Amino acid sequence: MPAASVNFDALLRAHQGVIRAFLRRLCKDAALADDLAQEAFLIAHQRLADLRDPKAAKSWMFQIAYNVYAGHARKYARRRALFEASHGADLDEATQPPPAGMARDIATAMDNLTPEVRAVILMNMSYGMSHSEVARASGLPLGTVKSHIKRGAEKLRTFLKAYEQA
Amino acid sequence: MMMDNDPMDNELTALLSDYAAPIPDDGFAAKVKAEVAKRARLRRIFIAGSGGLGAIIAAMQLPALYGIISGLPAASKLPADLTPSGESPFYSSMLEDLTWGNLSPVMMGTAIIGVIFIWFAAEATLEKL
């Protein structure tokens, strides 16, 4: 059992909502996102002793969640390639209930970003993490993170302008 | 945080906050805690099982190991220059001292090392689960 300064129950209560939302937005499947979130929290429970600074809990949890998602995405990409090679058709995309109005459009705009850029934008703009925290959580170089955020935000701003003009 | 002054960026940030708003618990935390408890239980069973199995395997080797140790040449039969004190049956007495009933400390040590090794192997396996 991990002997840590951070209580697992508190960590779970404090971060389950954002981690699940983050993963839902990344993999676009609520059930799968919850499975990945559960896996992330189980890993966090095992490695709780590694978390020395309770203030870093948020970026630490995002790091685990993003790694779990990336691992799943890699496996899924391989499975998909195998399936398409043998069947010549796409696997069904899991979907969430469509949101309405502008929320739907921002969801569409976000879905057009690559998962990596989407993850970085979410961590920075939705969850208020600093660039260096995002870099640590995503395992990307700081320069790449800044560039992803700049370009991603630019695309979203362009979308927002077009929406307002319409 | 970035882009605090541009109204459009503020709007974008607000939209993204709604887009990725935290999800209510709905029993998720309880499910995770139940899974943690289940894995801890499995871990205990696995470790106890591995330890027990290791002890049984080690115990099964005891008679053979005892036979090997008993078959070692006594000190009196060794050349005089290999014995530390001439006529003194040094090695024989050492072996007698080490033997305790049917279990020698050497074999006990081997068994303990075996159990510890299996324990660590089980821990490493569980970490990967």
Coordinates of C-alpha atoms in Angstrom, one line a residue:
Chain A
M1 CA 0.0 0.0 0.0
P2 CA 1.4 3.4 -0.8
A3 CA 2.3 5.5 2.2
A4 CA 1.8 9.0 0.8
S5 CA 1.2 12.5 2.0
V6 CA -1.7 12.8 -0.4
N7 CA -4.9 11.0 0.5
F8 CA -6.2 8.9 -2.4
D9 CA -9.9 9.5 -1.6
A10 CA -9.3 13.3 -1.6
L11 CA -7.4 13.1 -4.9
L12 CA -10.2 11.0 -6.4
R13 CA -12.9 13.4 -5.2
A14 CA -11.1 16.5 -6.3
H15 CA -10.1 15.4 -9.7
Q16 CA -12.5 12.7 -11.0
G17 CA -14.8 15.3 -12.6
V18 CA -12.2 17.1 -14.7
I19 CA -10.2 13.9 -15.6
R20 CA -13.4 12.3 -16.8
A21 CA -14.4 15.4 -18.8
F22 CA -10.9 15.7 -20.2
L23 CA -10.9 12.1 -21.4
R24 CA -14.5 12.3 -22.7
R25 CA -13.4 15.2 -24.9
L26 CA -10.3 13.4 -26.1
C27 CA -11.8 10.0 -26.9
K28 CA -15.4 11.1 -27.6
D29 CA -16.9 8.1 -25.9
A30 CA -18.3 8.5 -22.4
A31 CA -18.1 4.8 -21.4
L32 CA -14.6 4.4 -22.8
A33 CA -13.5 7.7 -21.1
D34 CA -14.8 6.4 -17.7
D35 CA -12.9 3.2 -18.2
L36 CA -9.7 5.1 -19.0
A37 CA -10.3 7.4 -16.1
Q38 CA -10.7 4.4 -13.8
E39 CA -7.5 3.0 -15.1
A40 CA -5.8 6.4 -14.5
F41 CA -6.9 6.5 -10.9
L42 CA -5.8 2.9 -10.3
I43 CA -2.4 3.8 -11.6
A44 CA -2.4 6.9 -9.4
H45 CA -3.3 4.8 -6.4
Q46 CA -0.3 2.5 -7.1
R47 CA 2.1 5.4 -7.6
L48 CA 0.7 7.7 -4.9
A49 CA 4.0 7.6 -3.0
D50 CA 5.6 9.3 -6.1
L51 CA 3.5 12.4 -5.6
R52 CA 5.5 14.5 -3.1
D53 CA 3.9 17.9 -3.6
P54 CA 0.1 17.9 -3.2
K55 CA 0.0 21.2 -5.2
A56 CA 1.2 19.2 -8.2
A57 CA -1.6 16.7 -7.9
K58 CA -3.6 18.2 -10.7
S59 CA -0.9 18.1 -13.4
W60 CA 0.3 14.7 -12.1
M61 CA -3.3 13.3 -12.6
F62 CA -3.5 14.9 -16.0
Q63 CA -0.1 13.3 -16.9
I64 CA -1.3 9.9 -15.9
A65 CA -4.7 10.3 -17.7
Y66 CA -3.0 11.6 -20.9
N67 CA -0.6 8.7 -20.9
V68 CA -3.4 6.2 -20.4
Y69 CA -5.3 7.9 -23.3
A70 CA -2.2 7.9 -25.5
G71 CA -1.6 4.2 -24.8
H72 CA -5.2 3.4 -25.6
A73 CA -5.0 5.5 -28.8
R74 CA -1.9 3.6 -30.0
K75 CA -3.6 0.3 -29.4
Y76 CA -6.8 1.4 -31.1
A77 CA -4.8 2.7 -34.1
R78 CA -3.2 -0.7 -34.5
R79 CA -6.5 -2.5 -34.1
R80 CA -8.1 -0.2 -36.5
A81 CA -5.4 -0.7 -39.1
L82 CA -5.7 -4.5 -38.8
F83 CA -9.5 -4.3 -39.1
E84 CA -9.4 -2.1 -42.1
A85 CA -6.7 -4.3 -43.8
S86 CA -8.9 -7.4 -43.4
H87 CA -12.4 -5.9 -43.8
G88 CA -11.8 -2.7 -45.8
A89 CA -14.1 -0.7 -43.6
D90 CA -14.0 1.7 -40.7
L91 CA -14.8 0.7 -37.2
D92 CA -17.8 2.5 -35.9
E93 CA -17.0 5.8 -34.2
A94 CA -18.5 6.0 -30.7
T95 CA -20.5 9.2 -30.3
Q96 CA -21.8 11.4 -27.5
P97 CA -25.2 13.0 -27.6
P98 CA -24.9 16.1 -29.8
P99 CA -24.8 19.4 -27.9
A100 CA -26.9 22.3 -29.1
G101 CA -26.2 25.7 -30.6
M102 CA -22.8 27.3 -30.1
A103 CA -21.7 24.5 -27.7
R104 CA -22.2 22.1 -30.6
D105 CA -20.1 24.3 -32.9
I106 CA -17.3 24.7 -30.4
A107 CA -17.4 20.9 -30.0
T108 CA -17.1 20.5 -33.8
A109 CA -14.3 23.0 -33.9
M110 CA -12.4 21.2 -31.2
D111 CA -13.0 17.9 -32.8
N112 CA -11.3 19.2 -35.9
L113 CA -8.1 19.7 -34.0
T114 CA -5.7 16.7 -33.6
P115 CA -6.1 14.9 -30.3
E116 CA -2.7 16.1 -29.2
V117 CA -3.6 19.8 -29.9
R118 CA -7.0 19.3 -28.4
A119 CA -5.4 17.8 -25.2
V120 CA -3.0 20.7 -24.9
I121 CA -5.8 23.3 -25.5
L122 CA -8.1 21.6 -23.0
M123 CA -5.4 21.5 -20.3
N124 CA -4.4 25.1 -20.8
M125 CA -7.6 26.9 -21.7
S126 CA -10.3 24.7 -20.0
Y127 CA -8.4 23.7 -16.9
G128 CA -6.1 26.7 -16.4
M129 CA -2.8 24.8 -16.4
S130 CA 0.3 26.8 -17.2
H131 CA 2.4 26.0 -20.3
S132 CA 5.0 24.2 -18.2
E133 CA 2.4 22.2 -16.4
V134 CA 0.9 21.2 -19.8
A135 CA 4.4 20.3 -21.1
R136 CA 5.0 18.1 -18.0
A137 CA 1.6 16.4 -18.2
S138 CA 1.7 15.8 -22.0
G139 CA 5.3 14.9 -22.2
L140 CA 5.7 17.4 -25.1
P141 CA 8.5 20.0 -25.2
L142 CA 7.6 23.4 -23.9
G143 CA 8.0 25.0 -27.4
T144 CA 5.7 22.4 -29.0
V145 CA 3.1 23.1 -26.3
K146 CA 3.2 26.9 -26.9
S147 CA 3.0 26.4 -30.6
H148 CA 0.0 23.9 -30.3
I149 CA -1.8 26.4 -28.0
K150 CA -1.1 29.3 -30.3
R151 CA -2.2 27.6 -33.5
G152 CA -5.1 25.8 -31.8
A153 CA -6.4 29.0 -30.3
E154 CA -6.0 30.7 -33.6
K155 CA -8.2 28.1 -35.3
L156 CA -10.8 28.4 -32.6
R157 CA -10.7 32.2 -32.8
T158 CA -11.2 32.0 -36.6
F159 CA -14.2 29.7 -36.0
L160 CA -15.6 32.1 -33.4
K161 CA -15.3 35.1 -35.7
A162 CA -17.0 33.2 -38.5
Y163 CA -19.8 32.1 -36.1
E164 CA -20.4 35.7 -34.9
Q165 CA -20.5 37.0 -38.5
A166 CA -23.0 34.3 -39.4
Chain B
M1 CA -3.2 32.2 -17.8
M2 CA -3.2 33.6 -21.2
M3 CA -5.2 36.1 -23.2
D4 CA -7.1 37.9 -20.3
N5 CA -7.8 41.2 -22.1
D6 CA -9.2 40.2 -25.5
P7 CA -13.0 39.8 -25.2
M8 CA -13.0 37.2 -27.9
D9 CA -10.4 35.2 -26.1
N10 CA -12.4 35.5 -22.9
E11 CA -15.4 34.2 -24.7
L12 CA -13.4 31.4 -26.2
T13 CA -12.0 30.5 -22.7
A14 CA -15.6 30.6 -21.3
L15 CA -16.8 28.4 -24.1
L16 CA -14.0 25.9 -23.6
S17 CA -14.7 25.8 -19.9
D18 CA -18.3 24.9 -20.6
Y19 CA -17.2 22.4 -23.3
A20 CA -15.0 20.6 -20.8
A21 CA -17.0 21.2 -17.6
P22 CA -16.3 18.7 -14.8
I23 CA -18.7 15.7 -14.7
P24 CA -20.7 14.9 -11.6
D25 CA -19.5 11.8 -9.6
D26 CA -22.5 9.6 -10.2
G27 CA -21.0 6.7 -8.3
F28 CA -17.6 6.8 -10.2
A29 CA -15.5 7.3 -7.1
A30 CA -17.3 4.4 -5.3
K31 CA -16.6 2.2 -8.3
V32 CA -12.9 3.1 -8.4
K33 CA -12.6 2.5 -4.6
A34 CA -14.3 -0.9 -5.0
E35 CA -11.8 -1.8 -7.8
V36 CA -8.9 -0.6 -5.6
A37 CA -10.2 -2.8 -2.7
K38 CA -10.6 -5.8 -5.1
R39 CA -7.1 -5.4 -6.4
A40 CA -5.7 -5.2 -2.9
R41 CA -7.5 -8.4 -2.0
L42 CA -6.2 -10.1 -5.1
R43 CA -2.7 -8.9 -4.3
R44 CA -2.9 -10.3 -0.8
I45 CA -4.1 -13.7 -2.1
F46 CA -1.5 -13.8 -4.8
I47 CA 1.3 -12.9 -2.4
A48 CA 0.2 -15.4 0.2
G49 CA -0.3 -18.1 -2.5
S50 CA 3.2 -17.4 -4.0
G51 CA 4.8 -17.4 -0.5
G52 CA 3.1 -20.7 0.3
L53 CA 4.0 -22.2 -3.0
G54 CA 7.6 -21.0 -2.5
A55 CA 7.7 -22.5 1.0
I56 CA 6.3 -25.9 -0.3
I57 CA 8.9 -26.0 -3.1
A58 CA 11.7 -25.1 -0.8
A59 CA 10.5 -27.7 1.8
M60 CA 10.4 -30.4 -0.9
Q61 CA 14.1 -29.8 -1.6
L62 CA 15.1 -30.2 2.0
P63 CA 15.7 -34.0 2.1
A64 CA 17.9 -33.8 -1.1
L65 CA 19.8 -30.8 0.2
Y66 CA 20.3 -32.5 3.6
G67 CA 21.6 -35.6 1.8
I68 CA 24.1 -33.5 -0.1
I69 CA 25.4 -31.8 3.0
S70 CA 25.6 -35.1 4.9
G71 CA 27.6 -36.6 2.1
L72 CA 30.3 -34.0 2.3
P73 CA 33.7 -35.5 3.4
A74 CA 34.5 -35.2 7.1
A75 CA 37.4 -33.0 8.1
S76 CA 39.4 -36.0 9.3
K77 CA 39.5 -37.4 5.8
L78 CA 40.8 -34.2 4.2
P79 CA 44.5 -33.6 3.8
A80 CA 46.1 -32.2 6.9
D81 CA 47.0 -28.9 5.2
L82 CA 43.3 -28.2 4.4
T83 CA 42.2 -28.7 8.0
P84 CA 42.5 -25.7 10.2
S85 CA 43.7 -27.5 13.3
G86 CA 45.2 -30.9 12.4
E87 CA 43.2 -33.6 14.2
S88 CA 40.3 -31.4 15.1
P89 CA 37.2 -32.4 13.1
F90 CA 36.5 -28.7 12.2
Y91 CA 34.3 -29.2 9.2
S92 CA 32.4 -32.1 10.8
S93 CA 31.7 -30.1 13.9
M94 CA 30.7 -27.1 11.8
L95 CA 28.2 -29.2 9.9
E96 CA 26.8 -30.6 13.1
D97 CA 26.4 -27.2 14.5
L98 CA 24.6 -26.0 11.4
T99 CA 22.2 -29.0 11.4
W100 CA 19.1 -28.6 13.5
G101 CA 16.9 -31.6 13.3
N102 CA 16.1 -32.2 9.7
L103 CA 16.5 -28.5 8.8
S104 CA 19.9 -26.9 8.4
P105 CA 20.3 -23.1 8.6
V106 CA 21.7 -23.3 5.1
M107 CA 18.6 -24.9 3.8
M108 CA 16.4 -22.6 5.8
G109 CA 18.3 -19.6 4.3
T110 CA 17.8 -21.0 0.8
A111 CA 14.1 -21.4 1.4
I112 CA 13.8 -17.9 2.8
I113 CA 15.7 -16.4 -0.2
G114 CA 13.4 -18.4 -2.5
V115 CA 10.3 -17.1 -0.8
I116 CA 11.6 -13.5 -0.9
F117 CA 12.4 -13.9 -4.6
I118 CA 8.9 -15.2 -5.3
W119 CA 7.5 -12.4 -3.2
F120 CA 9.3 -9.7 -5.2
A121 CA 8.4 -11.4 -8.5
A122 CA 4.7 -11.4 -7.4
E123 CA 5.0 -7.7 -6.4
A124 CA 6.5 -6.8 -9.8
T125 CA 3.8 -8.7 -11.6
L126 CA 1.1 -7.0 -9.7
E127 CA 2.6 -3.6 -10.4
K128 CA 2.1 -4.3 -14.1
L129 CA -1.5 -5.4 -13.7

